[in-house]
XYZ file of C-alpha atoms in Angstrom:
708
model
C 170.674 185.473 142.013
C 174.352 185.717 142.224
C 176.454 182.588 141.029
C 179.603 182.153 142.672
C 182.164 180.528 140.075
C 184.723 178.317 141.408
C 187.987 178.033 139.411
C 190.222 175.885 141.536
C 192.203 178.058 143.655
C 191.162 181.175 142.170
C 189.319 183.763 144.522
C 186.201 185.252 142.821
C 185.116 188.522 144.314
C 181.455 189.481 143.125
C 180.422 192.980 142.606
C 177.200 194.369 141.734
C 176.333 197.042 139.059
C 172.951 198.304 137.782
C 171.504 199.040 134.276
C 169.012 201.659 133.637
C 166.693 199.325 131.925
C 166.054 197.360 135.097
C 168.897 194.725 134.772
C 171.693 194.211 137.544
C 174.987 192.670 136.665
C 176.950 190.544 138.831
C 180.753 190.533 138.050
C 183.247 187.707 138.863
C 186.800 187.927 137.960
C 187.900 184.369 137.343
C 191.561 185.165 135.930
C 193.771 186.398 137.172
C 193.576 186.100 140.884
C 193.562 189.515 142.318
C 193.078 191.913 139.421
C 193.866 192.687 135.691
C 194.543 196.339 136.025
C 197.803 197.943 135.742
C 199.304 198.554 139.216
C 201.014 201.885 140.243
C 200.929 202.155 144.187
C 201.310 200.343 147.295
C 201.196 200.971 151.103
C 201.868 198.578 153.623
C 201.866 198.666 157.333
C 203.364 195.311 157.971
C 203.990 192.315 156.066
C 200.628 191.030 156.170
C 198.507 194.289 155.933
C 198.409 196.950 153.078
C 196.685 198.350 150.121
C 197.565 198.158 146.085
C 196.255 200.609 143.598
C 196.251 201.626 139.863
C 194.450 201.869 136.781
C 190.520 202.631 136.660
C 190.397 203.817 140.284
C 191.189 200.367 141.607
C 192.221 199.964 145.425
C 192.477 196.546 146.999
C 193.216 195.726 150.589
C 194.895 192.487 152.047
C 195.521 191.697 155.866
C 197.002 188.066 155.139
C 199.956 188.571 153.222
C 198.267 188.898 149.852
C 196.291 185.604 150.043
C 193.077 187.199 149.629
C 192.086 191.007 148.913
C 189.094 193.121 149.325
C 188.214 195.728 146.655
C 187.513 199.512 147.885
C 185.129 200.992 145.637
C 186.412 204.573 144.767
C 184.282 207.355 143.247
C 185.521 207.536 139.467
C 187.534 205.150 137.288
C 190.436 207.218 137.483
C 193.909 206.029 137.389
C 195.672 206.059 141.209
C 199.246 206.661 141.110
C 200.183 207.096 144.695
C 198.908 206.102 148.176
C 199.306 207.334 151.803
C 197.799 206.222 154.948
C 198.047 207.478 158.492
C 196.728 204.234 159.713
C 194.475 201.241 158.319
C 191.565 203.396 158.394
C 192.808 206.774 157.319
C 194.115 207.428 154.084
C 194.714 209.262 150.647
C 194.979 207.981 146.901
C 195.709 210.563 144.285
C 196.443 210.448 140.526
C 194.605 211.575 137.203
C 193.942 210.645 133.796
C 193.493 212.530 130.674
C 193.756 216.049 132.105
C 191.345 215.227 135.129
C 192.913 215.371 138.591
C 192.264 212.998 141.271
C 192.646 213.058 145.091
C 190.234 211.191 147.320
C 190.503 210.378 150.944
C 189.053 207.796 153.144
C 188.589 207.484 157.122
C 186.887 203.839 157.319
C 189.574 201.788 155.335
C 188.182 202.235 151.818
C 184.658 201.659 152.446
C 183.893 205.262 151.554
C 185.803 208.003 149.904
C 185.632 211.869 149.756
C 186.651 213.710 146.860
C 188.836 216.806 146.959
C 188.837 219.320 144.336
C 191.899 221.958 143.701
C 190.402 224.373 140.960
C 194.192 225.515 140.242
C 195.206 222.260 139.393
C 192.510 221.426 136.605
C 194.081 219.598 133.932
C 197.066 218.151 135.641
C 197.570 214.705 137.344
C 199.148 213.817 140.617
C 202.127 211.618 140.612
C 202.743 211.729 144.578
C 201.134 212.486 147.538
C 203.025 212.502 150.919
C 202.383 213.511 154.401
C 204.565 214.546 157.579
C 201.757 213.747 159.741
C 197.993 213.858 159.527
C 197.651 217.535 158.882
C 200.890 218.398 156.939
C 200.558 216.744 153.345
C 202.190 217.458 150.046
C 201.160 216.579 146.454
C 203.168 216.878 143.127
C 202.801 216.184 139.389
C 202.237 218.006 136.209
C 200.837 218.280 133.034
C 201.720 219.127 129.303
C 202.201 222.571 130.422
C 204.353 222.681 133.782
C 204.873 220.793 136.906
C 203.402 221.550 140.530
C 204.095 221.362 144.365
C 201.246 221.989 146.557
C 201.095 221.829 150.331
C 198.314 221.379 152.898
C 198.303 222.217 156.670
C 195.035 221.636 157.737
C 194.736 217.914 156.729
C 193.707 218.432 153.090
C 190.731 221.123 153.486
C 192.852 223.627 151.532
C 196.066 223.581 149.572
C 198.741 226.195 148.824
C 201.047 226.573 145.832
C 204.643 225.834 146.654
C 205.986 225.152 143.173
C 209.491 226.199 142.338
C 209.561 229.105 139.810
C 211.511 227.107 137.384
C 208.851 224.491 136.650
C 207.239 226.373 134.126
C 208.393 224.079 131.696
C 206.395 221.615 129.505
C 205.915 218.171 130.842
C 208.202 219.260 133.797
C 206.599 216.698 136.059
C 207.552 216.409 139.767
C 207.525 212.516 140.441
C 208.401 212.378 144.202
C 208.633 214.297 147.521
C 210.676 213.539 150.864
C 211.108 215.350 154.245
C 214.826 214.866 155.532
C 213.594 216.981 158.437
C 210.533 219.156 159.806
C 211.390 222.053 157.524
C 213.324 220.449 154.481
C 211.444 219.277 151.505
C 213.498 217.564 148.373
C 211.683 216.921 144.969
C 212.789 215.173 141.906
C 211.331 214.793 138.527
C 211.655 215.579 134.813
C 215.232 215.202 133.031
C 217.192 214.811 136.330
C 215.583 217.483 138.493
C 216.297 217.865 142.049
C 215.413 220.799 144.124
C 215.734 221.412 148.131
C 213.744 223.924 150.132
C 214.764 224.548 153.827
C 211.745 226.641 154.520
C 208.893 224.123 153.602
C 208.592 225.288 149.961
C 208.653 228.907 150.088
C 212.205 229.105 148.474
C 213.774 226.455 146.396
C 217.248 225.978 145.516
C 218.041 223.418 142.350
C 220.606 220.765 143.023
C 222.970 220.031 139.872
C 224.621 216.643 139.851
C 226.758 214.756 137.561
C 225.928 211.609 135.537
C 228.264 208.664 135.240
C 227.048 208.162 131.917
C 229.804 208.053 129.308
C 228.595 211.431 127.454
C 227.533 212.712 131.089
C 224.110 213.903 129.729
C 221.096 213.632 131.707
C 217.833 212.370 130.060
C 215.833 210.251 132.207
C 213.337 211.502 134.973
C 214.135 211.089 138.527
C 211.036 209.194 140.055
C 211.468 207.698 143.653
C 213.215 208.628 146.915
C 213.972 206.481 149.757
C 215.428 207.453 153.239
C 217.296 204.831 154.867
C 218.131 206.566 158.078
C 220.096 209.210 159.320
C 220.858 211.680 156.462
C 221.297 209.197 153.698
C 218.692 209.390 150.959
C 218.628 207.431 147.664
C 216.912 208.515 144.620
C 215.984 206.199 141.619
C 215.515 207.470 138.135
C 214.819 205.601 134.600
C 218.470 205.466 134.140
C 220.401 206.247 137.392
C 220.418 205.653 141.080
C 221.690 208.718 143.009
C 223.011 208.934 146.725
C 222.839 211.879 149.259
C 224.426 211.663 152.618
C 223.788 215.143 153.992
C 219.999 215.321 153.601
C 219.838 216.002 150.162
C 222.231 218.891 149.863
C 224.520 217.070 147.458
C 224.155 214.061 145.250
C 226.180 211.423 143.821
C 225.354 209.170 140.850
C 226.070 205.662 141.990
C 224.569 203.489 139.239
C 223.827 204.029 135.694
C 221.787 201.362 133.807
C 222.822 202.450 130.393
C 226.123 200.448 131.042
C 224.082 197.289 130.962
C 222.501 197.887 127.698
C 219.374 199.642 126.441
C 217.151 199.249 129.313
C 215.526 201.057 132.012
C 215.261 200.732 135.835
C 212.037 199.699 137.395
C 211.851 199.479 141.189
C 214.413 199.627 143.932
C 214.958 199.054 147.656
C 217.805 199.721 150.143
C 217.735 197.906 153.572
C 220.644 200.110 154.671
C 223.280 202.618 153.536
C 225.113 199.730 152.091
C 222.917 196.989 150.992
C 220.086 197.263 148.229
C 219.000 196.266 144.996
C 217.176 197.318 141.617
C 215.489 195.654 138.686
C 215.591 196.637 135.212
C 214.961 195.653 131.765
C 212.235 193.083 130.811
C 211.775 189.543 129.425
C 214.752 187.661 128.627
C 216.857 190.564 129.137
C 215.679 191.483 132.540
C 218.466 192.039 135.246
C 218.645 192.397 138.890
C 221.374 194.710 140.378
C 222.685 194.110 143.642
C 225.034 196.116 145.926
C 226.641 195.762 149.434
C 228.777 198.924 149.768
C 226.122 201.755 149.297
C 226.605 201.712 145.403
C 230.246 201.649 145.092
C 230.234 198.422 143.105
C 227.114 196.176 141.579
C 226.792 192.740 140.700
C 224.066 191.711 138.204
C 222.074 188.298 137.731
C 219.054 187.577 135.352
C 215.621 188.165 136.717
C 212.259 187.344 135.705
C 210.248 190.617 136.365
C 211.808 193.505 134.666
C 211.102 197.332 133.996
C 207.288 196.766 134.802
C 208.089 196.821 138.340
C 206.616 199.979 139.842
C 207.450 199.583 143.733
C 209.447 197.305 145.782
C 208.930 197.815 149.524
C 209.623 195.916 152.816
C 207.286 196.831 155.368
C 209.152 197.669 158.636
C 212.399 197.014 156.611
C 211.538 193.461 157.496
C 212.537 190.230 155.532
C 209.175 189.772 153.687
C 208.632 192.358 150.905
C 206.423 193.060 148.036
C 207.001 194.010 144.193
C 204.155 195.667 142.726
C 204.338 195.954 138.893
C 202.795 198.320 136.342
C 201.209 195.527 134.503
C 199.371 193.854 137.283
C 202.146 192.311 138.854
C 202.191 191.329 142.588
C 204.911 189.299 144.231
C 206.156 188.462 147.787
C 209.985 188.631 147.784
C 213.024 187.733 149.986
C 215.562 190.617 151.204
C 217.495 191.051 148.080
C 214.707 189.843 145.680
C 216.456 186.574 144.921
C 213.188 184.607 145.645
C 209.617 185.445 144.421
C 206.163 184.218 145.065
C 203.719 185.455 142.414
C 200.310 186.162 144.291
C 198.238 187.560 141.137
C 198.362 183.952 139.650
C 197.130 183.884 136.024
C 198.498 187.158 135.220
C 200.661 187.636 131.967
C 201.899 190.692 130.517
C 199.903 191.846 127.370
C 198.266 188.429 127.224
C 194.670 188.652 125.847
C 193.140 185.176 126.054
C 190.177 184.083 123.800
C 187.021 182.394 125.211
C 184.667 180.090 123.085
C 181.556 177.941 123.868
C 180.185 175.421 121.269
C 177.157 174.455 123.167
C 175.314 175.654 126.504
C 178.090 173.652 128.714
C 181.195 173.150 126.749
C 183.712 175.832 126.174
C 187.441 176.783 126.701
C 189.768 179.412 127.197
C 193.102 179.912 124.990
C 195.992 182.095 125.930
C 199.794 182.446 126.401
C 201.565 180.970 129.478
C 200.281 180.580 132.215
C 196.708 180.795 130.892
C 197.139 177.974 128.366
C 194.262 175.915 127.638
C 191.178 175.394 129.876
C 188.010 173.676 129.395
C 184.431 173.710 131.096
C 181.698 171.131 130.737
C 179.359 172.976 133.024
C 178.736 176.551 131.261
C 181.802 178.016 133.128
C 181.140 177.091 136.663
C 184.515 175.213 136.625
C 187.350 175.395 134.479
C 189.982 172.441 134.166
C 193.482 173.569 133.166
C 194.519 171.212 130.342
C 197.903 172.718 129.952
C 199.310 176.098 130.977
C 203.027 175.653 129.513
C 202.357 177.185 126.188
C 200.230 179.317 123.718
C 196.662 178.449 122.955
C 195.533 181.801 121.795
C 192.504 181.569 119.461
C 191.304 178.172 120.540
C 187.877 176.895 119.426
C 185.959 173.885 120.826
C 183.730 171.920 118.559
C 182.432 168.781 120.739
C 183.571 167.634 124.051
C 187.025 166.418 122.904
C 187.612 168.649 119.477
C 189.847 171.678 119.883
C 191.423 173.694 116.947
C 194.190 176.556 117.079
C 194.646 179.227 114.428
C 198.025 177.970 113.935
C 196.628 175.039 112.308
C 197.296 172.402 115.296
C 194.162 170.377 116.347
C 193.355 168.009 118.817
C 190.734 165.031 119.133
C 191.172 164.435 122.877
C 190.447 167.587 124.396
C 193.828 169.131 124.162
C 195.912 166.593 125.702
C 197.673 165.666 122.327
C 198.259 167.786 119.182
C 198.981 167.425 115.565
C 199.045 169.472 112.579
C 195.992 169.626 110.493
C 195.859 166.661 108.051
C 194.382 168.748 105.367
C 197.795 169.927 104.492
C 197.203 173.706 104.628
C 199.732 175.560 106.342
C 199.842 179.104 107.891
C 197.593 180.955 110.182
C 193.701 180.364 110.144
C 191.012 182.752 111.215
C 188.350 180.190 112.330
C 184.477 180.370 112.213
C 182.740 177.605 113.887
C 178.879 177.097 112.639
C 176.049 177.723 115.415
C 174.870 174.088 114.441
C 178.548 172.753 114.857
C 178.389 170.631 111.868
C 181.390 172.525 110.073
C 184.356 175.160 110.369
C 184.934 177.715 108.177
C 188.422 179.224 107.949
C 190.226 181.948 105.843
C 193.857 182.103 104.915
C 195.678 185.095 103.428
C 197.390 183.949 99.905
C 201.254 183.544 99.725
C 202.532 187.121 99.257
C 199.712 188.801 101.255
C 197.305 189.593 98.366
C 193.706 188.477 98.857
C 192.169 185.827 101.041
C 190.747 182.314 100.395
C 187.773 180.516 102.328
C 187.798 176.940 103.043
C 185.467 174.562 105.126
C 185.902 171.258 107.059
C 183.431 168.927 107.951
C 185.532 166.086 109.496
C 187.677 168.177 111.950
C 190.524 169.259 109.358
C 191.056 165.838 108.063
C 190.169 167.314 104.759
C 189.272 170.945 103.782
C 187.583 172.024 100.752
C 187.949 175.481 99.096
C 184.858 177.582 98.852
C 183.786 180.591 96.549
C 184.963 183.705 98.336
C 182.276 186.488 98.205
C 182.396 189.255 95.794
C 183.895 191.728 98.331
C 185.990 190.738 101.476
C 184.046 191.076 104.588
C 183.040 189.430 107.988
C 181.464 185.910 108.095
C 178.896 184.433 110.199
C 177.560 180.769 109.822
C 174.520 179.133 111.210
C 175.436 175.665 109.493
C 177.386 174.104 106.912
C 175.104 175.437 104.383
C 173.896 178.639 105.658
C 176.061 181.737 106.205
C 176.396 185.414 105.630
C 179.271 188.054 104.662
C 179.162 191.728 105.526
C 181.380 193.904 103.519
C 181.121 197.673 103.545
C 177.514 198.308 102.866
C 176.497 195.089 101.239
C 175.408 191.668 102.787
C 175.823 188.274 100.891
C 173.967 185.113 101.617
C 175.083 181.369 100.929
C 172.730 178.769 101.063
C 174.762 176.048 99.422
C 177.914 175.761 101.654
C 179.593 178.900 100.337
C 179.798 177.658 96.724
C 177.927 180.690 95.625
C 177.022 183.967 97.159
C 173.991 186.151 96.372
C 173.610 189.918 97.553
C 170.563 190.033 99.658
C 170.366 193.538 101.057
C 172.148 197.075 101.620
C 173.019 198.454 104.839
C 172.343 202.109 104.036
C 173.959 204.766 106.183
C 176.733 202.488 107.089
C 180.666 202.603 106.445
C 182.404 199.053 106.815
C 180.321 196.494 108.587
C 182.654 195.273 111.024
C 181.033 192.414 112.644
C 177.806 190.218 112.041
C 175.465 187.906 113.891
C 172.503 186.075 113.164
C 170.130 184.492 115.796
C 168.332 182.538 113.194
C 167.680 182.741 109.443
C 165.880 185.987 109.733
C 166.851 187.948 112.800
C 170.388 189.481 112.972
C 172.517 192.484 113.612
C 175.681 194.085 112.148
C 177.985 196.800 113.543
C 179.204 199.521 111.692
C 179.765 203.387 111.861
C 177.385 205.996 110.370
C 179.176 208.403 108.013
C 177.291 211.334 109.358
C 179.410 213.767 111.547
C 178.653 213.254 115.207
C 176.734 210.100 114.966
C 177.509 207.759 117.481
C 178.349 204.096 116.775
C 175.702 202.207 114.693
C 174.030 198.893 114.949
C 171.552 197.648 112.520
C 169.184 195.043 113.022
C 167.086 193.059 110.523
C 164.268 190.901 110.631
C 163.963 189.650 107.334
C 167.154 188.044 106.638
C 169.305 190.804 105.668
C 166.731 192.391 102.985
C 166.090 195.737 105.018
C 168.104 197.198 108.115
C 166.984 199.443 110.906
C 169.670 201.541 112.540
C 169.829 201.484 116.241
C 171.665 204.445 117.289
C 170.647 205.327 120.905
C 173.861 204.817 122.827
C 174.477 205.663 126.454
C 178.007 205.856 127.396
C 179.545 206.103 130.856
C 179.862 209.633 131.958
C 183.206 211.456 131.451
C 182.861 212.635 135.028
C 183.031 208.680 136.162
C 185.463 207.475 133.394
C 187.497 210.110 131.283
C 188.214 208.643 128.163
C 191.744 208.761 126.411
C 190.151 209.664 123.000
C 186.447 210.294 121.893
C 184.509 207.036 122.119
C 181.604 207.808 119.973
C 181.672 206.398 116.687
C 183.896 203.405 117.482
C 183.201 200.477 115.129
C 181.688 197.417 117.071
C 184.038 194.671 116.671
C 181.881 191.638 118.056
C 178.322 191.043 118.828
C 176.601 188.000 120.628
C 173.053 187.646 121.744
C 170.994 185.649 124.295
C 167.845 185.936 122.402
C 165.841 188.395 120.394
C 165.868 191.084 123.088
C 169.147 190.577 125.197
C 172.514 191.337 123.367
C 175.899 192.567 123.688
C 178.679 194.219 121.745
C 182.049 195.427 122.239
C 183.547 198.203 120.090
C 186.752 199.513 118.823
C 187.745 201.147 122.094
C 187.050 198.130 123.828
C 183.743 199.199 125.406
C 181.062 196.608 126.002
C 177.440 197.370 125.665
C 174.123 195.808 126.515
C 170.614 196.088 125.525
C 167.591 194.105 126.819
C 165.023 195.607 124.355
C 166.170 194.047 121.279
C 168.620 197.025 120.663
C 166.412 199.994 120.926
C 168.578 201.320 123.690
C 172.374 200.402 124.369
C 173.926 201.067 127.548
C 177.761 200.987 128.065
C 178.623 198.528 131.058
C 180.823 199.772 133.753
C 183.284 197.194 134.770
C 184.824 196.768 138.232
C 187.753 198.828 138.677
C 190.032 195.599 139.214
C 189.476 194.712 135.897
C 190.957 197.977 134.802
C 189.562 200.869 132.494
C 186.561 199.163 131.444
C 188.291 197.633 128.535
C 187.501 194.230 126.873
C 190.476 193.757 124.554
C 189.748 190.241 123.784
C 186.213 188.595 122.724
C 182.993 187.853 124.273
C 180.984 184.577 124.498
C 177.832 183.178 126.001
C 177.233 179.941 128.110
C 174.151 178.137 127.721
C 172.214 179.874 130.657
C 173.088 183.296 129.286
C 176.144 183.961 131.471
C 178.611 186.117 129.351
C 182.293 185.643 129.466
C 184.825 188.368 128.480
C 188.606 188.414 127.925
C 191.036 191.402 128.303
C 194.393 192.373 128.771
C 196.829 191.077 131.368
C 194.900 187.742 131.076
C 191.600 188.959 132.079
C 188.505 186.483 131.998
C 185.378 187.906 133.408
C 182.135 186.601 133.892
C 178.924 188.471 133.823
C 175.506 187.535 135.157
C 172.558 189.594 134.497
C 169.571 189.644 136.898
C 166.251 191.386 136.346
C 164.658 193.949 138.924
C 162.942 191.045 140.752
C 166.370 189.237 141.426
C 165.611 186.581 138.766
C 168.722 185.389 136.745
C 168.354 186.095 133.056
C 168.059 182.996 130.878
C 167.960 182.210 127.180
C 164.338 181.764 126.370
C 162.910 180.932 122.823
C 159.704 179.321 123.550
C 156.066 179.520 122.471
C 153.278 180.170 125.011
C 151.608 176.865 123.983
C 152.941 173.521 124.217
C 156.581 172.696 123.120
C 156.666 172.085 119.248
C 159.559 170.824 117.386
C 160.156 172.862 114.095
C 162.320 173.560 111.209
C 163.424 177.010 110.077
C 163.199 177.583 106.364
C 165.414 180.126 104.334
C 163.684 183.397 103.769
C 165.470 183.792 100.510
C 165.934 181.531 97.590
C 169.740 180.793 96.451
C 168.707 183.568 93.546
C 168.109 186.038 96.182
C 164.267 186.380 95.624
C 162.019 186.205 98.702
C 160.062 183.303 99.141
C 156.606 182.936 101.114
C 157.234 180.167 103.564
C 159.275 181.530 106.489
C 158.898 178.653 109.091
C 157.592 175.050 109.309
C 156.441 173.607 112.574
C 155.062 170.119 112.673
C 154.515 170.116 109.121
C 152.610 173.297 108.907
C 154.342 175.920 106.612
C 153.927 179.550 108.457
C 154.138 182.210 105.684
C 154.041 186.178 106.162
C 150.425 186.146 105.424
C 149.319 183.579 108.000
C 152.070 184.112 110.516
C 149.839 186.886 112.581
C 146.922 184.678 112.690
C 148.843 181.758 113.862
C 148.937 182.401 117.747
C 151.096 179.394 118.394
C 154.117 181.131 116.928
C 155.887 183.702 119.309
C 159.563 183.685 118.019
C 161.387 181.785 115.271
C 162.990 178.739 115.933
C 166.566 178.794 116.632
C 168.865 176.761 114.784
C 170.786 174.203 117.294
């Protein structure tokens, strides 16, 4: 069963994925509005219709000026850096990542794609694809070894090397290609490189040009051409804008951004040989530079986009244009960039929000502007924006009205008003809300940065009491105000008295550095670490006796490199967070921000491939479960993603922890005494104590009672 999650004006696009153990995943991107992946390419046919593309093989299509978007599923999760379309149905996408070239084509508007292999270019990536017509196409790019230029004359069936001989230089990447006429080709790239061929790449002539920089030195690459009619061509680089009025034979530097401070140029666009603009810098220092005399003089004004701008285009040279950013930015703009409408609402550069649920229905999202603070009272079906004007990163919720931030600010009215915690403890706090919601523990670093202190509050930070820190610093997990664990290196510590004392209860053999910890109840739990044996994958250990003994769970299935080439080896990355629906279904994220799932208690773990529009399958924030088992995860550029699991019969997975007989109330007893010795009683149900000896004979018990 697919669940459609409504978030005010946000459009949610649901995509299906399957799990090898019979589980299917339904994905809904709640924030940002369009995509959280980095964007590198765009192709528009008119002001209303076009494609955008970027990280993780993401390609999206709009036909209503960016109000809604359709995701086009591509064969691999590899970066796309360039698009070319003959018409709305027939087009190409090109790019690459981590020494794997990527070249694909579609004839049905992105519904299906065909991958094209060029063995001679193995290990390289494509920067640009451009066609004169449907048959005559060109690609350029490079690698750490050298750059390249290739041509096809049969619509992409075969490709011929047309690289200049002087490209045999490390990192000499060719960034763009343009065709002044039917026989002439001009290319640009590394360190101001420009070359021209008048016989379609058989012979090349390198073009020298002089920088207007004070030292006349050329360091930045040239990245993008634009022809504006006749023989006039502009070429933008990281630092310069060049102009040619003879079809690329000679070039003149008409703009050097270094004269305006230490910034780089982003996108640019010329409406004519005279009028154009460019955007550079970032943040408070972002600037928009404008000329009306072809680059002879420039005016400058503050801007709000900056160097993350990848492309600026005006379809048909009309009055409505688009800015496509390298960090998921999508704007609709007026002719000189003076007015902008942000289409990818909710996006924020480098923003990684946090999500937290204190019970099955009530939760919150916290992040920097424009995410701010949002709350839900229905398990994430809808979200209410409390405030989007400031930073609420690290927010936790403990009741319908109680919200706290890691900077010590607290609210008792759902985040409407705030005050500094009355406990008198300043500074940043790492917050640990108990599963039972009867207390909040937190740690603070001592002044001077040496060591940490542990505190607990039971009255929402009106007062806080310092606790005993465990013998060794580690990660914490608390079931209640009394009961909690700390995992440090290979040792697990338990407290049964509100962290007044800690007792060593078990060793996690074969694990170096327990990086996260989770207990479902007093006896069942997981820790995450890395096995010291060479070549061993990420290790999750599970306990069924409160931490006295641990069983390694090392069977990990990763997304294939053919689908998603990793930046670095992914095996052996530390798990950073674990959460579980029940004793069978659990999730974790690792140090490479990959997300894993199990539905058999951890015997097998499978990496989950996220939708391309989420970008590179990374979950750089955290994960949290709503009451019905829906997983929410956060990531870069303000991503909030909802994942529902459905079984093979189409039934949505729910958190189940019930006996086969009639429902009984119960109290879970601790499996260890404060002295660390195992006690016989494990459970108490309706006054009947269940011990290890009689547990197997008592058929009323199927699973332990969860502390709620």
